[in-house]
Amino acid sequence: MPRWIDMDQLVNLRDVGGIPTTDGGAIEPGRLLRSDNLQDLTPADVEALLDLGVTDVVDLRSDYEVEAEGPGPLSRTDVVHHQHSFFREWREGVGVDKQAEGGEAEELADERPDAVPDEALPWVDLEPSVEAENKTTGVYLSYLADRPDSVVGGLRAVADADGAALVHCAAGKDRTGTLVALALTLAGAEREAVVADYAASSERAQQILDRLLASDTYNANLRDRPLSSHLTHPETMRAFLEHVDAAYGGVEPMLNRIGWTEDDTARLRAKLRG
């Protein structure tokens, strides 16, 4: 059962603690939380998150979303923010990856379609760079292909957080679901428990959608989409992890190809397992 944490302005907040591991143990509570957008937290929400021990926030939103929404209430605390966009960024020059490792921009193969305005969200009309039978699985695999720096950086932020790490994006289900699934797998969580954690966001789908529709940043993109398009189907995450197994031999070997190390895994496991 998901460890839901109810707050005034967060509808998809939960602690992944208690998820069983393959060796008969469990993920430690209070180490890794996941949620929807932190933008409009009430003072009571901020206090509650600090009371939960949150010291680091891993923000997977794009540069455009961060700029459009502005600083959130937690930015006025001592919580450390780590932004790791999972999308190719277009606003500083078409097709340029601003966060390439080594500090130098790298040219990306694709360009933003001419018909898409600069103020559009980064996923509008952006075809996944990885094809899969399950289209959403292809989107998740594209995060790895397009932004390996952000995937590794986000996982390291979780591993190195002084207290609890809180991972979020906008809805807290796709980008967040992908990074959390990778972290849990590295920590030895049971596969079906990882899938179940991902799928749990469907329980809050209507509340998530209602919250995003209230934001000018997301309203135009979401208002004509049915609720069914926002569900987190277990077969999607199952297919994602099975593809990683088949193509790379597992999550850790896949991450090793993009700069993740054995020491990174040891720190992450120690963080989430105690």
PDB file of C-alpha atoms in Angstrom:
ATOM      1  CA  MET A   1       0.000   0.000   0.000  1.00  0.00           C
ATOM      2  CA  PRO A   2       1.333   3.496  -0.842  1.00  0.00           C
ATOM      3  CA  ARG A   3       2.457   5.590   2.115  1.00  0.00           C
ATOM      4  CA  TRP A   4       0.406   8.661   1.169  1.00  0.00           C
ATOM      5  CA  ILE A   5       1.158  11.935   2.936  1.00  0.00           C
ATOM      6  CA  ASP A   6      -1.755  14.360   2.722  1.00  0.00           C
ATOM      7  CA  MET A   7      -1.069  18.086   2.650  1.00  0.00           C
ATOM      8  CA  ASP A   8      -2.957  21.229   1.719  1.00  0.00           C
ATOM      9  CA  GLN A   9      -1.461  21.628  -1.759  1.00  0.00           C
ATOM     10  CA  LEU A  10       0.187  18.306  -2.583  1.00  0.00           C
ATOM     11  CA  VAL A  11      -1.998  15.501  -3.892  1.00  0.00           C
ATOM     12  CA  ASN A  12       0.611  12.979  -5.056  1.00  0.00           C
ATOM     13  CA  LEU A  13       3.052  12.989  -2.145  1.00  0.00           C
ATOM     14  CA  ARG A  14       4.211   9.678  -0.750  1.00  0.00           C
ATOM     15  CA  ASP A  15       7.134   8.056   1.020  1.00  0.00           C
ATOM     16  CA  VAL A  16       8.587   5.012  -0.742  1.00  0.00           C
ATOM     17  CA  GLY A  17       9.742   3.621   2.597  1.00  0.00           C
ATOM     18  CA  GLY A  18       8.501   0.122   3.322  1.00  0.00           C
ATOM     19  CA  ILE A  19       8.806  -1.125  -0.255  1.00  0.00           C
ATOM     20  CA  PRO A  20      10.144  -4.692   0.003  1.00  0.00           C
ATOM     21  CA  THR A  21      13.565  -5.663  -1.299  1.00  0.00           C
ATOM     22  CA  THR A  22      14.702  -8.886  -2.913  1.00  0.00           C
ATOM     23  CA  ASP A  23      16.759  -9.899   0.134  1.00  0.00           C
ATOM     24  CA  GLY A  24      13.800  -9.796   2.499  1.00  0.00           C
ATOM     25  CA  GLY A  25      14.415  -6.261   3.748  1.00  0.00           C
ATOM     26  CA  ALA A  26      12.703  -2.999   2.907  1.00  0.00           C
ATOM     27  CA  ILE A  27      13.418   0.552   1.807  1.00  0.00           C
ATOM     28  CA  GLU A  28      13.875   2.765   4.864  1.00  0.00           C
ATOM     29  CA  PRO A  29      11.094   5.304   5.519  1.00  0.00           C
ATOM     30  CA  GLY A  30      12.011   8.975   5.556  1.00  0.00           C
ATOM     31  CA  ARG A  31      14.785   8.652   2.968  1.00  0.00           C
ATOM     32  CA  LEU A  32      13.032   9.171  -0.399  1.00  0.00           C
ATOM     33  CA  LEU A  33       9.766  10.984  -1.032  1.00  0.00           C
ATOM     34  CA  ARG A  34       8.054  11.685  -4.345  1.00  0.00           C
ATOM     35  CA  SER A  35       5.436  14.273  -5.209  1.00  0.00           C
ATOM     36  CA  ASP A  36       3.743  16.579  -7.654  1.00  0.00           C
ATOM     37  CA  ASN A  37       4.716  20.234  -8.134  1.00  0.00           C
ATOM     38  CA  LEU A  38       5.854  22.113  -5.020  1.00  0.00           C
ATOM     39  CA  GLN A  39       4.933  25.488  -6.442  1.00  0.00           C
ATOM     40  CA  ASP A  40       2.002  26.606  -4.290  1.00  0.00           C
ATOM     41  CA  LEU A  41       2.757  25.061  -0.903  1.00  0.00           C
ATOM     42  CA  THR A  42       1.041  26.630   2.089  1.00  0.00           C
ATOM     43  CA  PRO A  43       3.117  27.645   5.127  1.00  0.00           C
ATOM     44  CA  ALA A  44       1.748  24.546   6.864  1.00  0.00           C
ATOM     45  CA  ASP A  45       2.928  22.373   3.939  1.00  0.00           C
ATOM     46  CA  VAL A  46       6.414  23.869   4.119  1.00  0.00           C
ATOM     47  CA  GLU A  47       6.598  23.241   7.855  1.00  0.00           C
ATOM     48  CA  ALA A  48       5.347  19.670   7.413  1.00  0.00           C
ATOM     49  CA  LEU A  49       7.971  18.886   4.751  1.00  0.00           C
ATOM     50  CA  LEU A  50      10.712  20.246   6.969  1.00  0.00           C
ATOM     51  CA  ASP A  51       9.353  18.174   9.853  1.00  0.00           C
ATOM     52  CA  LEU A  52       9.594  15.109   7.587  1.00  0.00           C
ATOM     53  CA  GLY A  53      13.316  15.802   7.317  1.00  0.00           C
ATOM     54  CA  VAL A  54      13.415  17.010   3.714  1.00  0.00           C
ATOM     55  CA  THR A  55      16.827  18.584   3.061  1.00  0.00           C
ATOM     56  CA  ASP A  56      17.063  18.186  -0.713  1.00  0.00           C
ATOM     57  CA  VAL A  57      14.596  18.634  -3.559  1.00  0.00           C
ATOM     58  CA  VAL A  58      15.277  16.989  -6.930  1.00  0.00           C
ATOM     59  CA  ASP A  59      13.272  19.000  -9.468  1.00  0.00           C
ATOM     60  CA  LEU A  60      12.872  17.211 -12.817  1.00  0.00           C
ATOM     61  CA  ARG A  61      10.906  19.980 -14.514  1.00  0.00           C
ATOM     62  CA  SER A  62      12.224  21.669 -17.635  1.00  0.00           C
ATOM     63  CA  ASP A  63      13.844  25.086 -17.654  1.00  0.00           C
ATOM     64  CA  TYR A  64      10.670  26.489 -19.210  1.00  0.00           C
ATOM     65  CA  GLU A  65       8.451  25.150 -16.431  1.00  0.00           C
ATOM     66  CA  VAL A  66      10.771  26.437 -13.721  1.00  0.00           C
ATOM     67  CA  GLU A  67      10.914  29.904 -15.272  1.00  0.00           C
ATOM     68  CA  ALA A  68       7.172  30.055 -15.981  1.00  0.00           C
ATOM     69  CA  GLU A  69       6.192  29.007 -12.461  1.00  0.00           C
ATOM     70  CA  GLY A  70       8.776  31.074 -10.601  1.00  0.00           C
ATOM     71  CA  PRO A  71      10.407  30.278  -7.242  1.00  0.00           C
ATOM     72  CA  GLY A  72       8.362  28.094  -4.902  1.00  0.00           C
ATOM     73  CA  PRO A  73       7.939  28.529  -1.141  1.00  0.00           C
ATOM     74  CA  LEU A  74      10.662  25.983  -0.304  1.00  0.00           C
ATOM     75  CA  SER A  75      13.193  28.233  -2.049  1.00  0.00           C
ATOM     76  CA  ARG A  76      12.907  30.517   0.983  1.00  0.00           C
ATOM     77  CA  THR A  77      14.204  27.771   3.287  1.00  0.00           C
ATOM     78  CA  ASP A  78      17.556  26.020   3.648  1.00  0.00           C
ATOM     79  CA  VAL A  79      16.402  23.104   1.501  1.00  0.00           C
ATOM     80  CA  VAL A  80      18.884  22.465  -1.328  1.00  0.00           C
ATOM     81  CA  HIS A  81      17.337  22.403  -4.818  1.00  0.00           C
ATOM     82  CA  HIS A  82      18.774  20.321  -7.656  1.00  0.00           C
ATOM     83  CA  GLN A  83      17.204  20.920 -11.080  1.00  0.00           C
ATOM     84  CA  HIS A  84      17.702  18.144 -13.629  1.00  0.00           C
ATOM     85  CA  SER A  85      15.448  18.580 -16.641  1.00  0.00           C
ATOM     86  CA  PHE A  86      14.532  15.335 -18.383  1.00  0.00           C
ATOM     87  CA  PHE A  87      13.801  17.141 -21.661  1.00  0.00           C
ATOM     88  CA  ARG A  88      15.920  18.692 -24.365  1.00  0.00           C
ATOM     89  CA  GLU A  89      15.872  22.442 -23.814  1.00  0.00           C
ATOM     90  CA  TRP A  90      15.218  24.830 -26.688  1.00  0.00           C
ATOM     91  CA  ARG A  91      15.030  28.340 -25.336  1.00  0.00           C
ATOM     92  CA  GLU A  92      18.765  29.112 -25.230  1.00  0.00           C
ATOM     93  CA  GLY A  93      19.313  27.984 -28.810  1.00  0.00           C
ATOM     94  CA  VAL A  94      17.522  25.360 -30.843  1.00  0.00           C
ATOM     95  CA  GLY A  95      18.726  21.848 -30.201  1.00  0.00           C
ATOM     96  CA  VAL A  96      21.371  22.799 -27.642  1.00  0.00           C
ATOM     97  CA  ASP A  97      21.812  20.811 -24.471  1.00  0.00           C
ATOM     98  CA  LYS A  98      22.733  23.431 -21.866  1.00  0.00           C
ATOM     99  CA  GLN A  99      23.607  20.882 -19.195  1.00  0.00           C
ATOM    100  CA  ALA A 100      26.012  18.671 -21.093  1.00  0.00           C
ATOM    101  CA  GLU A 101      28.678  17.071 -18.926  1.00  0.00           C
ATOM    102  CA  GLY A 102      31.988  18.863 -19.036  1.00  0.00           C
ATOM    103  CA  GLY A 103      30.328  22.267 -19.059  1.00  0.00           C
ATOM    104  CA  GLU A 104      30.250  22.690 -22.836  1.00  0.00           C
ATOM    105  CA  ALA A 105      27.038  22.702 -24.866  1.00  0.00           C
ATOM    106  CA  GLU A 106      26.496  19.773 -27.184  1.00  0.00           C
ATOM    107  CA  GLU A 107      24.465  19.971 -30.368  1.00  0.00           C
ATOM    108  CA  LEU A 108      21.497  17.590 -30.371  1.00  0.00           C
ATOM    109  CA  ALA A 109      20.254  15.913 -33.518  1.00  0.00           C
ATOM    110  CA  ASP A 110      16.656  17.114 -33.428  1.00  0.00           C
ATOM    111  CA  GLU A 111      15.270  20.623 -33.733  1.00  0.00           C
ATOM    112  CA  ARG A 112      12.081  21.982 -32.275  1.00  0.00           C
ATOM    113  CA  PRO A 113       9.365  21.946 -34.954  1.00  0.00           C
ATOM    114  CA  ASP A 114       8.930  25.382 -36.569  1.00  0.00           C
ATOM    115  CA  ALA A 115       5.193  25.316 -35.835  1.00  0.00           C
ATOM    116  CA  VAL A 116       5.735  25.015 -32.089  1.00  0.00           C
ATOM    117  CA  PRO A 117       5.969  28.416 -30.353  1.00  0.00           C
ATOM    118  CA  ASP A 118       8.819  29.186 -27.970  1.00  0.00           C
ATOM    119  CA  GLU A 119       6.401  29.427 -25.058  1.00  0.00           C
ATOM    120  CA  ALA A 120       5.161  25.855 -25.512  1.00  0.00           C
ATOM    121  CA  LEU A 121       5.951  23.154 -22.973  1.00  0.00           C
ATOM    122  CA  PRO A 122       9.006  21.142 -24.044  1.00  0.00           C
ATOM    123  CA  TRP A 123       7.103  17.943 -24.793  1.00  0.00           C
ATOM    124  CA  VAL A 124       4.610  19.540 -27.200  1.00  0.00           C
ATOM    125  CA  ASP A 125       4.995  17.830 -30.594  1.00  0.00           C
ATOM    126  CA  LEU A 126       8.317  16.336 -29.515  1.00  0.00           C
ATOM    127  CA  GLU A 127       8.605  12.811 -30.857  1.00  0.00           C
ATOM    128  CA  PRO A 128      10.316  10.315 -28.524  1.00  0.00           C
ATOM    129  CA  SER A 129      13.887   9.597 -29.558  1.00  0.00           C
ATOM    130  CA  VAL A 130      13.401   5.946 -28.568  1.00  0.00           C
ATOM    131  CA  GLU A 131      10.601   3.893 -30.089  1.00  0.00           C
ATOM    132  CA  ALA A 132       8.796   1.213 -28.121  1.00  0.00           C
ATOM    133  CA  GLU A 133       5.598  -0.767 -28.583  1.00  0.00           C
ATOM    134  CA  ASN A 134       4.222   1.030 -25.530  1.00  0.00           C
ATOM    135  CA  LYS A 135       4.452   4.727 -26.492  1.00  0.00           C
ATOM    136  CA  THR A 136       4.785   5.945 -22.909  1.00  0.00           C
ATOM    137  CA  THR A 137       7.585   3.446 -22.323  1.00  0.00           C
ATOM    138  CA  GLY A 138       9.309   5.044 -25.321  1.00  0.00           C
ATOM    139  CA  VAL A 139       8.996   8.439 -23.642  1.00  0.00           C
ATOM    140  CA  TYR A 140      10.636   7.118 -20.477  1.00  0.00           C
ATOM    141  CA  LEU A 141      13.444   5.495 -22.438  1.00  0.00           C
ATOM    142  CA  SER A 142      13.920   8.827 -24.224  1.00  0.00           C
ATOM    143  CA  TYR A 143      14.685  10.507 -20.903  1.00  0.00           C
ATOM    144  CA  LEU A 144      17.713   8.220 -20.663  1.00  0.00           C
ATOM    145  CA  ALA A 145      18.758   8.837 -24.256  1.00  0.00           C
ATOM    146  CA  ASP A 146      18.199  12.599 -24.272  1.00  0.00           C
ATOM    147  CA  ARG A 147      19.300  13.582 -20.768  1.00  0.00           C
ATOM    148  CA  PRO A 148      21.688  10.989 -19.327  1.00  0.00           C
ATOM    149  CA  ASP A 149      23.360  13.823 -17.404  1.00  0.00           C
ATOM    150  CA  SER A 150      20.097  14.633 -15.630  1.00  0.00           C
ATOM    151  CA  VAL A 151      19.321  10.992 -14.873  1.00  0.00           C
ATOM    152  CA  VAL A 152      22.722  10.451 -13.256  1.00  0.00           C
ATOM    153  CA  GLY A 153      22.649  13.859 -11.579  1.00  0.00           C
ATOM    154  CA  GLY A 154      19.199  13.273 -10.114  1.00  0.00           C
ATOM    155  CA  LEU A 155      20.141   9.879  -8.724  1.00  0.00           C
ATOM    156  CA  ARG A 156      23.324  11.275  -7.190  1.00  0.00           C
ATOM    157  CA  ALA A 157      21.323  14.064  -5.547  1.00  0.00           C
ATOM    158  CA  VAL A 158      19.156  11.417  -3.897  1.00  0.00           C
ATOM    159  CA  ALA A 159      22.189   9.394  -2.797  1.00  0.00           C
ATOM    160  CA  ASP A 160      23.993  12.385  -1.323  1.00  0.00           C
ATOM    161  CA  ALA A 161      21.100  14.182   0.387  1.00  0.00           C
ATOM    162  CA  ASP A 162      21.814  15.004   4.026  1.00  0.00           C
ATOM    163  CA  GLY A 163      18.252  14.080   5.006  1.00  0.00           C
ATOM    164  CA  ALA A 164      15.201  13.039   3.047  1.00  0.00           C
ATOM    165  CA  ALA A 165      15.297  13.659  -0.702  1.00  0.00           C
ATOM    166  CA  LEU A 166      12.047  14.744  -2.363  1.00  0.00           C
ATOM    167  CA  VAL A 167      11.810  14.058  -6.099  1.00  0.00           C
ATOM    168  CA  HIS A 168       9.142  15.884  -8.092  1.00  0.00           C
ATOM    169  CA  CYS A 169       8.160  17.141 -11.525  1.00  0.00           C
ATOM    170  CA  ALA A 170       4.745  18.599 -12.417  1.00  0.00           C
ATOM    171  CA  ALA A 171       2.378  15.675 -11.820  1.00  0.00           C
ATOM    172  CA  GLY A 172       4.876  13.488  -9.963  1.00  0.00           C
ATOM    173  CA  LYS A 173       4.180  10.443 -12.101  1.00  0.00           C
ATOM    174  CA  ASP A 174       6.187  10.195 -15.360  1.00  0.00           C
ATOM    175  CA  ARG A 175       9.562  11.879 -14.910  1.00  0.00           C
ATOM    176  CA  THR A 176       9.405  11.336 -11.158  1.00  0.00           C
ATOM    177  CA  GLY A 177       8.175   7.776 -11.651  1.00  0.00           C
ATOM    178  CA  THR A 178      11.106   6.976 -13.928  1.00  0.00           C
ATOM    179  CA  LEU A 179      13.801   8.333 -11.610  1.00  0.00           C
ATOM    180  CA  VAL A 180      12.258   6.750  -8.515  1.00  0.00           C
ATOM    181  CA  ALA A 181      11.945   3.377 -10.278  1.00  0.00           C
ATOM    182  CA  LEU A 182      15.639   3.511 -11.173  1.00  0.00           C
ATOM    183  CA  ALA A 183      16.596   4.466  -7.605  1.00  0.00           C
ATOM    184  CA  LEU A 184      14.478   1.725  -6.070  1.00  0.00           C
ATOM    185  CA  THR A 185      15.842  -0.880  -8.478  1.00  0.00           C
ATOM    186  CA  LEU A 186      19.422   0.107  -7.658  1.00  0.00           C
ATOM    187  CA  ALA A 187      18.556  -0.253  -3.967  1.00  0.00           C
ATOM    188  CA  GLY A 188      17.354  -3.826  -4.548  1.00  0.00           C
ATOM    189  CA  ALA A 189      13.590  -3.311  -4.450  1.00  0.00           C
ATOM    190  CA  GLU A 190      11.383  -6.105  -5.734  1.00  0.00           C
ATOM    191  CA  ARG A 191      10.402  -5.549  -9.354  1.00  0.00           C
ATOM    192  CA  GLU A 192       6.641  -5.789  -8.863  1.00  0.00           C
ATOM    193  CA  ALA A 193       6.858  -3.480  -5.844  1.00  0.00           C
ATOM    194  CA  VAL A 194       8.595  -0.895  -8.033  1.00  0.00           C
ATOM    195  CA  VAL A 195       5.848  -1.291 -10.629  1.00  0.00           C
ATOM    196  CA  ALA A 196       3.148  -0.948  -7.971  1.00  0.00           C
ATOM    197  CA  ASP A 197       4.697   2.242  -6.613  1.00  0.00           C
ATOM    198  CA  TYR A 198       4.703   3.750 -10.097  1.00  0.00           C
ATOM    199  CA  ALA A 199       1.097   2.688 -10.756  1.00  0.00           C
ATOM    200  CA  ALA A 200      -0.151   4.180  -7.471  1.00  0.00           C
ATOM    201  CA  SER A 201      -0.274   7.677  -9.002  1.00  0.00           C
ATOM    202  CA  SER A 202      -3.417   6.615 -10.873  1.00  0.00           C
ATOM    203  CA  GLU A 203      -5.230   6.644  -7.531  1.00  0.00           C
ATOM    204  CA  ARG A 204      -4.765  10.419  -7.416  1.00  0.00           C
ATOM    205  CA  ALA A 205      -5.050  11.120 -11.161  1.00  0.00           C
ATOM    206  CA  GLN A 206      -8.113  13.363 -10.962  1.00  0.00           C
ATOM    207  CA  GLN A 207      -6.663  15.453  -8.132  1.00  0.00           C
ATOM    208  CA  ILE A 208      -3.364  15.749  -9.997  1.00  0.00           C
ATOM    209  CA  LEU A 209      -5.130  16.888 -13.153  1.00  0.00           C
ATOM    210  CA  ASP A 210      -7.324  19.372 -11.302  1.00  0.00           C
ATOM    211  CA  ARG A 211      -4.269  20.917  -9.699  1.00  0.00           C
ATOM    212  CA  LEU A 212      -2.381  21.276 -12.980  1.00  0.00           C
ATOM    213  CA  LEU A 213      -5.415  22.690 -14.793  1.00  0.00           C
ATOM    214  CA  ALA A 214      -5.432  25.517 -12.255  1.00  0.00           C
ATOM    215  CA  SER A 215      -1.987  26.585 -13.503  1.00  0.00           C
ATOM    216  CA  ASP A 216      -1.605  28.780 -16.602  1.00  0.00           C
ATOM    217  CA  THR A 217       1.607  26.895 -17.375  1.00  0.00           C
ATOM    218  CA  TYR A 218      -0.188  23.580 -17.969  1.00  0.00           C
ATOM    219  CA  ASN A 219      -3.847  24.394 -18.617  1.00  0.00           C
ATOM    220  CA  ALA A 220      -3.752  24.758 -22.411  1.00  0.00           C
ATOM    221  CA  ASN A 221      -1.802  21.530 -22.844  1.00  0.00           C
ATOM    222  CA  LEU A 222      -4.007  19.445 -20.556  1.00  0.00           C
ATOM    223  CA  ARG A 223      -7.572  20.742 -20.735  1.00  0.00           C
ATOM    224  CA  ASP A 224      -8.612  18.719 -23.796  1.00  0.00           C
ATOM    225  CA  ARG A 225      -6.983  15.454 -22.743  1.00  0.00           C
ATOM    226  CA  PRO A 226      -9.119  12.726 -21.115  1.00  0.00           C
ATOM    227  CA  LEU A 227      -8.351  11.504 -17.632  1.00  0.00           C
ATOM    228  CA  SER A 228      -7.420   8.109 -19.081  1.00  0.00           C
ATOM    229  CA  SER A 229      -4.359   9.642 -20.756  1.00  0.00           C
ATOM    230  CA  HIS A 230      -2.938  10.560 -17.344  1.00  0.00           C
ATOM    231  CA  LEU A 231      -3.065   7.106 -15.752  1.00  0.00           C
ATOM    232  CA  THR A 232       0.073   5.234 -14.763  1.00  0.00           C
ATOM    233  CA  HIS A 233      -0.513   1.729 -16.053  1.00  0.00           C
ATOM    234  CA  PRO A 234       1.633  -0.983 -14.442  1.00  0.00           C
ATOM    235  CA  GLU A 235       2.436  -2.516 -17.825  1.00  0.00           C
ATOM    236  CA  THR A 236       4.163   0.736 -18.834  1.00  0.00           C
ATOM    237  CA  MET A 237       6.769   0.578 -16.069  1.00  0.00           C
ATOM    238  CA  ARG A 238       7.057  -3.173 -16.415  1.00  0.00           C
ATOM    239  CA  ALA A 239       7.842  -2.761 -20.133  1.00  0.00           C
ATOM    240  CA  PHE A 240      10.346   0.014 -19.370  1.00  0.00           C
ATOM    241  CA  LEU A 241      12.321  -2.123 -16.927  1.00  0.00           C
ATOM    242  CA  GLU A 242      12.110  -5.194 -19.161  1.00  0.00           C
ATOM    243  CA  HIS A 243      13.485  -3.163 -22.081  1.00  0.00           C
ATOM    244  CA  VAL A 244      16.400  -1.967 -19.928  1.00  0.00           C
ATOM    245  CA  ASP A 245      17.074  -5.581 -18.902  1.00  0.00           C
ATOM    246  CA  ALA A 246      16.986  -6.837 -22.486  1.00  0.00           C
ATOM    247  CA  ALA A 247      19.017  -4.014 -24.012  1.00  0.00           C
ATOM    248  CA  TYR A 248      21.626  -3.443 -21.285  1.00  0.00           C
ATOM    249  CA  GLY A 249      21.489  -6.343 -18.856  1.00  0.00           C
ATOM    250  CA  GLY A 250      19.772  -4.347 -16.117  1.00  0.00           C
ATOM    251  CA  VAL A 251      19.457  -0.881 -14.626  1.00  0.00           C
ATOM    252  CA  GLU A 252      22.950  -0.682 -13.153  1.00  0.00           C
ATOM    253  CA  PRO A 253      24.782  -1.788 -16.341  1.00  0.00           C
ATOM    254  CA  MET A 254      22.668   0.687 -18.310  1.00  0.00           C
ATOM    255  CA  LEU A 255      23.553   3.531 -15.939  1.00  0.00           C
ATOM    256  CA  ASN A 256      27.234   2.518 -15.985  1.00  0.00           C
ATOM    257  CA  ARG A 257      27.228   3.344 -19.695  1.00  0.00           C
ATOM    258  CA  ILE A 258      26.254   6.949 -18.959  1.00  0.00           C
ATOM    259  CA  GLY A 259      28.657   7.685 -16.117  1.00  0.00           C
ATOM    260  CA  TRP A 260      27.149   5.996 -13.050  1.00  0.00           C
ATOM    261  CA  THR A 261      29.706   4.154 -10.894  1.00  0.00           C
ATOM    262  CA  GLU A 262      29.829   1.342  -8.356  1.00  0.00           C
ATOM    263  CA  ASP A 263      30.510   3.938  -5.672  1.00  0.00           C
ATOM    264  CA  ASP A 264      27.333   5.773  -6.718  1.00  0.00           C
ATOM    265  CA  THR A 265      25.348   2.563  -6.292  1.00  0.00           C
ATOM    266  CA  ALA A 266      26.903   1.913  -2.879  1.00  0.00           C
ATOM    267  CA  ARG A 267      25.989   5.409  -1.663  1.00  0.00           C
ATOM    268  CA  LEU A 268      22.446   5.142  -2.993  1.00  0.00           C
ATOM    269  CA  ARG A 269      21.900   1.719  -1.437  1.00  0.00           C
ATOM    270  CA  ALA A 270      23.247   2.972   1.892  1.00  0.00           C
ATOM    271  CA  LYS A 271      20.924   5.956   1.690  1.00  0.00           C
ATOM    272  CA  LEU A 272      17.771   3.991   0.951  1.00  0.00           C
ATOM    273  CA  ARG A 273      18.559   0.849   2.925  1.00  0.00           C
ATOM    274  CA  GLY A 274      20.097   2.339   6.061  1.00  0.00           C
TER     275      GLY A 274
END
